Coordinates of C-alpha atoms in Angstrom, one line a residue:
X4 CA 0.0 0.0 0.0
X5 CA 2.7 2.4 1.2
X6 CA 4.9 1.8 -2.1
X7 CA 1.8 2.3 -4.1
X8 CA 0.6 5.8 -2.2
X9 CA 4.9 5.9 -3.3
X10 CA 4.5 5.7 -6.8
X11 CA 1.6 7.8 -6.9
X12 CA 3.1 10.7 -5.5
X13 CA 6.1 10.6 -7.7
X14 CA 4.3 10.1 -10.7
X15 CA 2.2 13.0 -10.0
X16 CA 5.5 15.2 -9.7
X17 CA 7.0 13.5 -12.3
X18 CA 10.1 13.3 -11.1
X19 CA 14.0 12.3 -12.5
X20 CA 16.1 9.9 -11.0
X21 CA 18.0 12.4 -8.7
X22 CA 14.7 13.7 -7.4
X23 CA 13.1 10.6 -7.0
X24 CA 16.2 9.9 -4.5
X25 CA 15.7 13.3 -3.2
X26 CA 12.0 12.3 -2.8
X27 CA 12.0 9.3 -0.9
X28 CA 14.6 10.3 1.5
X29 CA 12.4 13.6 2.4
X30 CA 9.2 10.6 2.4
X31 CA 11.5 8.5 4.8
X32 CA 12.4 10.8 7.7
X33 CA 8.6 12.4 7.3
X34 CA 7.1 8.8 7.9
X35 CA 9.7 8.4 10.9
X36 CA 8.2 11.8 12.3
X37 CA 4.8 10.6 11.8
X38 CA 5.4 7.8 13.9
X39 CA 7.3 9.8 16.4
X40 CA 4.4 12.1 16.5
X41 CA 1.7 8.8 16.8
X42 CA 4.1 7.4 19.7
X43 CA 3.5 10.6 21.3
X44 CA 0.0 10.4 21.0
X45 CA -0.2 6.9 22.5
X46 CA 2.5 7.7 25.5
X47 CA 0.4 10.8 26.8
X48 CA -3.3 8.5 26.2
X49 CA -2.2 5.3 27.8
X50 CA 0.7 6.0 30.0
X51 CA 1.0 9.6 30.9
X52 CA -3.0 10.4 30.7
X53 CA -2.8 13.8 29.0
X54 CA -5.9 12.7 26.4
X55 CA -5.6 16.8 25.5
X56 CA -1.6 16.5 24.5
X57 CA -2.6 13.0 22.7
X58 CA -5.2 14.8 20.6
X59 CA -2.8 17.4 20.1
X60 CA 0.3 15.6 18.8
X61 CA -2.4 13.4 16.6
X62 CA -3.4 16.8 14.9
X63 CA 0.1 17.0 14.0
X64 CA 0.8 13.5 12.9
X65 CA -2.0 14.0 10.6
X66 CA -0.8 17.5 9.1
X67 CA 2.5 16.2 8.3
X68 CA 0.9 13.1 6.5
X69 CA -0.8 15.7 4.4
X70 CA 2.0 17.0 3.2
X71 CA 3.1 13.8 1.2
X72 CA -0.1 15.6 -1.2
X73 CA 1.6 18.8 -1.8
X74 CA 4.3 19.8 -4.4
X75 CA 7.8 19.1 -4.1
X76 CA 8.5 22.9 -4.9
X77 CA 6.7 23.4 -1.5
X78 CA 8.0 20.5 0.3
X79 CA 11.5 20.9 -0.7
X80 CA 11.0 25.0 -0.2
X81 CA 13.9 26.1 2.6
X82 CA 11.4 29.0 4.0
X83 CA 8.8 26.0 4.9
X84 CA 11.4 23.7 6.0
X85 CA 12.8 26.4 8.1
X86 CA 10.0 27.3 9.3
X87 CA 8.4 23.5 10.3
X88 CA 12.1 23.2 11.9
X89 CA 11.6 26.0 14.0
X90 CA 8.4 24.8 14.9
X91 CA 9.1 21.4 16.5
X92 CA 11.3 23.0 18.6
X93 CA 8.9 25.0 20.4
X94 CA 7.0 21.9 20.6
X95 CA 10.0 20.3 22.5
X96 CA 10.5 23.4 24.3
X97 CA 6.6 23.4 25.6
X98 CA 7.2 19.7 26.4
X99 CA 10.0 20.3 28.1
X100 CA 8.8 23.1 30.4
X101 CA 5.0 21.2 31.3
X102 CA 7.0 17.9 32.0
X103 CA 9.5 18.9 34.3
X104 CA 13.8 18.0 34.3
X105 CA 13.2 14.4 35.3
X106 CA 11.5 13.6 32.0
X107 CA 14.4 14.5 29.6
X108 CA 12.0 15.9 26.7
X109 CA 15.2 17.9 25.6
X110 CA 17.0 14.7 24.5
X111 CA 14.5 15.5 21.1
X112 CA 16.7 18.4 20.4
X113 CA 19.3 15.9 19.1
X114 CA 16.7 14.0 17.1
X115 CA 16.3 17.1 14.9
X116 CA 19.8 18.4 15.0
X117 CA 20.8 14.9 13.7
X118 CA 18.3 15.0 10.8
X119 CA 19.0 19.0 9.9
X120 CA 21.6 18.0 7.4
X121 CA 19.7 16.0 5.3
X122 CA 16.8 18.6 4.8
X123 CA 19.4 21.5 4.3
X124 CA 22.5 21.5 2.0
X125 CA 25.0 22.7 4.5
X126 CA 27.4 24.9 1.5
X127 CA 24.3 26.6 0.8
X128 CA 22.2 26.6 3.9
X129 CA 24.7 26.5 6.7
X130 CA 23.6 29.9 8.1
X131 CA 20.2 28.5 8.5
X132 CA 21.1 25.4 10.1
X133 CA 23.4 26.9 12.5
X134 CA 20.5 29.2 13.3
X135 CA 18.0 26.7 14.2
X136 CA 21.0 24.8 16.5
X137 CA 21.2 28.1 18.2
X138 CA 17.8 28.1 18.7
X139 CA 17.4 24.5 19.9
X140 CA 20.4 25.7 22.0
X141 CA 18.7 28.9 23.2
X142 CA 15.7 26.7 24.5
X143 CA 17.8 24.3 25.6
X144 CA 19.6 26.8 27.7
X145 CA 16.4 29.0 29.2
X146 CA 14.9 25.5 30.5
X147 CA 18.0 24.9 32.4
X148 CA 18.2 28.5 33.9
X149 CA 14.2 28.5 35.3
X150 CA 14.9 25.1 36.2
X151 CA 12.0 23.9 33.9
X152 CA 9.6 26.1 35.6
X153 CA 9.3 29.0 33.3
X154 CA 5.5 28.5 33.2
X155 CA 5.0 26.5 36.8
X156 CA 1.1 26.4 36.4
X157 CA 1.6 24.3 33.1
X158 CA 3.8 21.7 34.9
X159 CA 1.9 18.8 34.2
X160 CA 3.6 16.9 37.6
X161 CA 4.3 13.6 36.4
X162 CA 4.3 10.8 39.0
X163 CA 7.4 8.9 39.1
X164 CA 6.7 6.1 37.1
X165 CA 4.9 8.4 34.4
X166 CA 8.4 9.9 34.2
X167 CA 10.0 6.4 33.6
X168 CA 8.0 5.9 30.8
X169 CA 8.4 9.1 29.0
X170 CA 12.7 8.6 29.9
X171 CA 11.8 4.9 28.0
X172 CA 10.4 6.5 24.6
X173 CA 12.9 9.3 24.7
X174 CA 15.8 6.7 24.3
X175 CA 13.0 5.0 21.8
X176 CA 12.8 7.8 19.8
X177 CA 16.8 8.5 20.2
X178 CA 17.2 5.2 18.9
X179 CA 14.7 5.8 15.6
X180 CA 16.4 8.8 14.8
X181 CA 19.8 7.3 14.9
X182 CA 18.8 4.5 12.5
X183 CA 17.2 6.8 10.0
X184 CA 20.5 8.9 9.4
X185 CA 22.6 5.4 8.8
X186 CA 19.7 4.7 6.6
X187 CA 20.2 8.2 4.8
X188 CA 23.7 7.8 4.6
X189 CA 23.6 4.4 3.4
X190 CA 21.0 5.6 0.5
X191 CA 23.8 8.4 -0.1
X192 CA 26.2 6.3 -0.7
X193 CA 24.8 3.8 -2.7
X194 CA 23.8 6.4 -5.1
X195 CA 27.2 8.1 -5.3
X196 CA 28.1 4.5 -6.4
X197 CA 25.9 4.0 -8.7
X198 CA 26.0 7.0 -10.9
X199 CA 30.7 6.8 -10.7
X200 CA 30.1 3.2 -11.8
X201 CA 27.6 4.0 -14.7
X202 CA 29.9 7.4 -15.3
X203 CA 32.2 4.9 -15.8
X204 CA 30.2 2.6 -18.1
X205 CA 29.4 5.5 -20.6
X206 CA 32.5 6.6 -20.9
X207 CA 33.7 3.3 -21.9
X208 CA 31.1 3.1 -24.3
X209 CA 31.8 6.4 -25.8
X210 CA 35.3 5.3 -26.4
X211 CA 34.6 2.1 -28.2
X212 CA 31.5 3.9 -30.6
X213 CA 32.9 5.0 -34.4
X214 CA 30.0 7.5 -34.0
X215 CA 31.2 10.3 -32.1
X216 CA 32.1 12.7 -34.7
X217 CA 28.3 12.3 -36.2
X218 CA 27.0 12.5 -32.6
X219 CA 28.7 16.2 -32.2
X220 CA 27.3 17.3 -35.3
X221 CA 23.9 16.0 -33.9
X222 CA 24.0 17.8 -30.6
X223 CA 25.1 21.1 -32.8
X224 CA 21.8 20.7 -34.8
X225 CA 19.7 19.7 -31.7
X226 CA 20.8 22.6 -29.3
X227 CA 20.4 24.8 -32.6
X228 CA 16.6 23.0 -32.9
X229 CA 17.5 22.7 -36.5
X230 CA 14.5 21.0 -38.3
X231 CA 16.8 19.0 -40.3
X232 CA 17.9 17.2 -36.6
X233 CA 15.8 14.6 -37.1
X234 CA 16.5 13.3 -40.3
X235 CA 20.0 13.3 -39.7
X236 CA 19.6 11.4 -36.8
X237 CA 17.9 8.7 -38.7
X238 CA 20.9 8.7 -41.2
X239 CA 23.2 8.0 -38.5
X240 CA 20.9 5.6 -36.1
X241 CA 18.5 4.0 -39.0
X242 CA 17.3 1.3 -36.4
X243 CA 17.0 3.6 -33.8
X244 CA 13.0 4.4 -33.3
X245 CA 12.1 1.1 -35.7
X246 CA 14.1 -0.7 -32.6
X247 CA 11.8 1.1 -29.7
X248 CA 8.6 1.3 -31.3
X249 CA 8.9 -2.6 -32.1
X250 CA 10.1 -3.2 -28.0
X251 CA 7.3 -0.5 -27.3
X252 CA 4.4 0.4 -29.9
X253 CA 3.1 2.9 -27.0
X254 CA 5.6 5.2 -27.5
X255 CA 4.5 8.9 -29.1
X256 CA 6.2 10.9 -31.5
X257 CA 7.4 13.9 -29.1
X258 CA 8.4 11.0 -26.9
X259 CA 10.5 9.5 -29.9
X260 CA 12.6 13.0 -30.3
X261 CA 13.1 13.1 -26.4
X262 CA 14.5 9.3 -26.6
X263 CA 16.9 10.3 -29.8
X264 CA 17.9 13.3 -27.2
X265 CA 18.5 10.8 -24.6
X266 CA 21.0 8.7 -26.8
X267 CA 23.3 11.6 -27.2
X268 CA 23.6 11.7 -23.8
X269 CA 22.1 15.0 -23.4
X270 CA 21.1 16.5 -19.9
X271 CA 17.5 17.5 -19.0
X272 CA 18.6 21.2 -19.2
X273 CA 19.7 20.9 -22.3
X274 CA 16.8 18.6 -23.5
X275 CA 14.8 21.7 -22.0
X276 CA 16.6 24.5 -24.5
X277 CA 16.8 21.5 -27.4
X278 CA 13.2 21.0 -27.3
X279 CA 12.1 25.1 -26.4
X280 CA 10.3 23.3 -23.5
X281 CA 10.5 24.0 -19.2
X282 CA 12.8 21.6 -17.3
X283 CA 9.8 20.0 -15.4
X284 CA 8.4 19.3 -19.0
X285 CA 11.6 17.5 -20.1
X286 CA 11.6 15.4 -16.4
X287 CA 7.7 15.2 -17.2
X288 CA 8.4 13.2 -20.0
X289 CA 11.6 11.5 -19.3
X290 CA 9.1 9.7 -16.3
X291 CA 6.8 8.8 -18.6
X292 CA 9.5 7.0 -21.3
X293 CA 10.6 5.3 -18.0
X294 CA 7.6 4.0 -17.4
X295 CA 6.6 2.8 -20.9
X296 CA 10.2 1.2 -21.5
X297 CA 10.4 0.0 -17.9
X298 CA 13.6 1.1 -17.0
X299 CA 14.2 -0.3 -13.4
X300 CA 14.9 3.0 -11.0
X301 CA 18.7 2.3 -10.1
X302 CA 19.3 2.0 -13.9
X303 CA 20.5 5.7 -15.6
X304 CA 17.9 6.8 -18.6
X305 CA 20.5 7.6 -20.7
X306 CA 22.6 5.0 -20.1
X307 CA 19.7 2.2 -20.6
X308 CA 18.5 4.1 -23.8
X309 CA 22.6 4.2 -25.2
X310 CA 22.9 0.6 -24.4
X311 CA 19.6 -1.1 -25.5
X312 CA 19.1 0.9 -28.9

């Protein structure tokens, strides 16, 4: 169910490669704060009986499962992100200050500083990131001056064992947190891999083709959109589009062009100024001749275009 809501979501967007990656690591650490967010609601119903907080931090679980239904140019905006950062902190700050010391709500501060590098790209966004560390800091540090009493009469006075259990789920949620950034890093890597080693493939290919003197007179007439692109491209590749429309009769005509585009090893940008089209029409596209073809996601569309026909 999950992977379908998955593929729904990323087909709506139509994304590339890169930001399908980019995707389903944002869709990974927001599932992980959903379920932070339910365990919250579950610890303050059964175990710390706050049925008020429970309602409250369902209300949120919810809000943030909406936004799997929004646009990526909203998701992946750095004025929202900065913003939703800034506002689970008050969260744990509020927690922190009705709870009391003995609960250890501020051990959530590291659960987002760990995460706040793979939201934000630290050459370009280090000034916000060390803001909202300063900030986690700066609540961090007014708790501990007023002794977590800064607002006495919200003190929720937790019974002893009340307090165990909240202690419990912090190391809990510690714990989640932790495993997600391997997970990230893992996912990282793995695609740093994958794109040296099929770097590696195509330039082997390139090498061993008789065709790269045609090929630059190709790109010259595409990125000049030169009618006459077409018709030498079918001088030079006469099997080409016979080859993908016998493998795939679905495929369109503007579909075709974008292919022959994609065996030249051209970029989306310059698909984009090749074809007088926007970027998110080339990636548009490019998502759909993935799906028609069924080219696996780990596999590079250029690379599985060069190599098949």
């Amino acid at each position: 169910m999950l992977g379908y809501i998955y593929s729904f979501i990323k087909s709506r967007n139509g994304l590339d490669e890169i930001g399908c990656e980019k995707s389903h690591l944002f869709d990974a650490y927001t599932l992980v704060l959903i379920v932070i967010l339910l365990c919250n609601c579950i610890l303050n119903l059964f175990f710390v009986a706050q049925p008020v907080y429970s309602l409250a931090f369902f209300g949120l679980a919810v809000l943030m499962a909406l936004t799997f239904l929004l646009p990526n140019q909203i998701r992946f905006n750095k004025k929202v992100l900065t913003l939703i950062f800034f506002s689970l902190g008050l969260v744990v700050f509020y927690c922190d200050i009705v709870s009391g010391k003995g609960v250890m709500n501020y051990l959530s501060y590291i659960s987002l500083t760990m995460v706040l590098g793979f939201f934000f790209n630290y050459d370009k966004d280090k000034t916000i990131i060390f803001i909202l560390i300063g900030i986690y800091t700066a609540f961090f540090l007014i708790n501990v001056f007023f002794d977590h009493s800064l607002f006495s009469s919200l003190n929720q006075h937790l019974s002893p064992i009340q307090q165990y259990y909240v202690r419990i789920y912090k190391v809990i949620e510690i714990s989640l947190c932790t495993f997600t950034g391997i997970y990230f890093v893992h996912r990282k890597e793995k695609l740093i891999i994958k794109f040296h080693v099929e770097k590696q493939k195509l330039n082997e290919l390139v090498k061993k083709t008789d065709k790269i003197p045609f090929s630059r007179n190709l790109y010259e007439l595409a990125m000049e959109r030169n009618s006459l692109f077409i018709v030498y491209f079918k001088s030079q590749f006469p099997d080409f589009f016979e080859n993908i429309l016998k493998a795939h009769p679905n495929i369109v005509s503007s579909e075709l062009e974008i292919c022959a585009l994609l065996h030249l090893n051209l970029s989306t940008k310059e698909i984009a100024v090749a074809t007088n089209s926007t970027i998110r029409s080339v990636e548009n596209k490019k998502y759909r001749i993935r799906k028609k073809l069924n080219i696996p996601i780990e596999i590079d569309t250029n690379l599985y275009i060069i190599n098949n026909f």
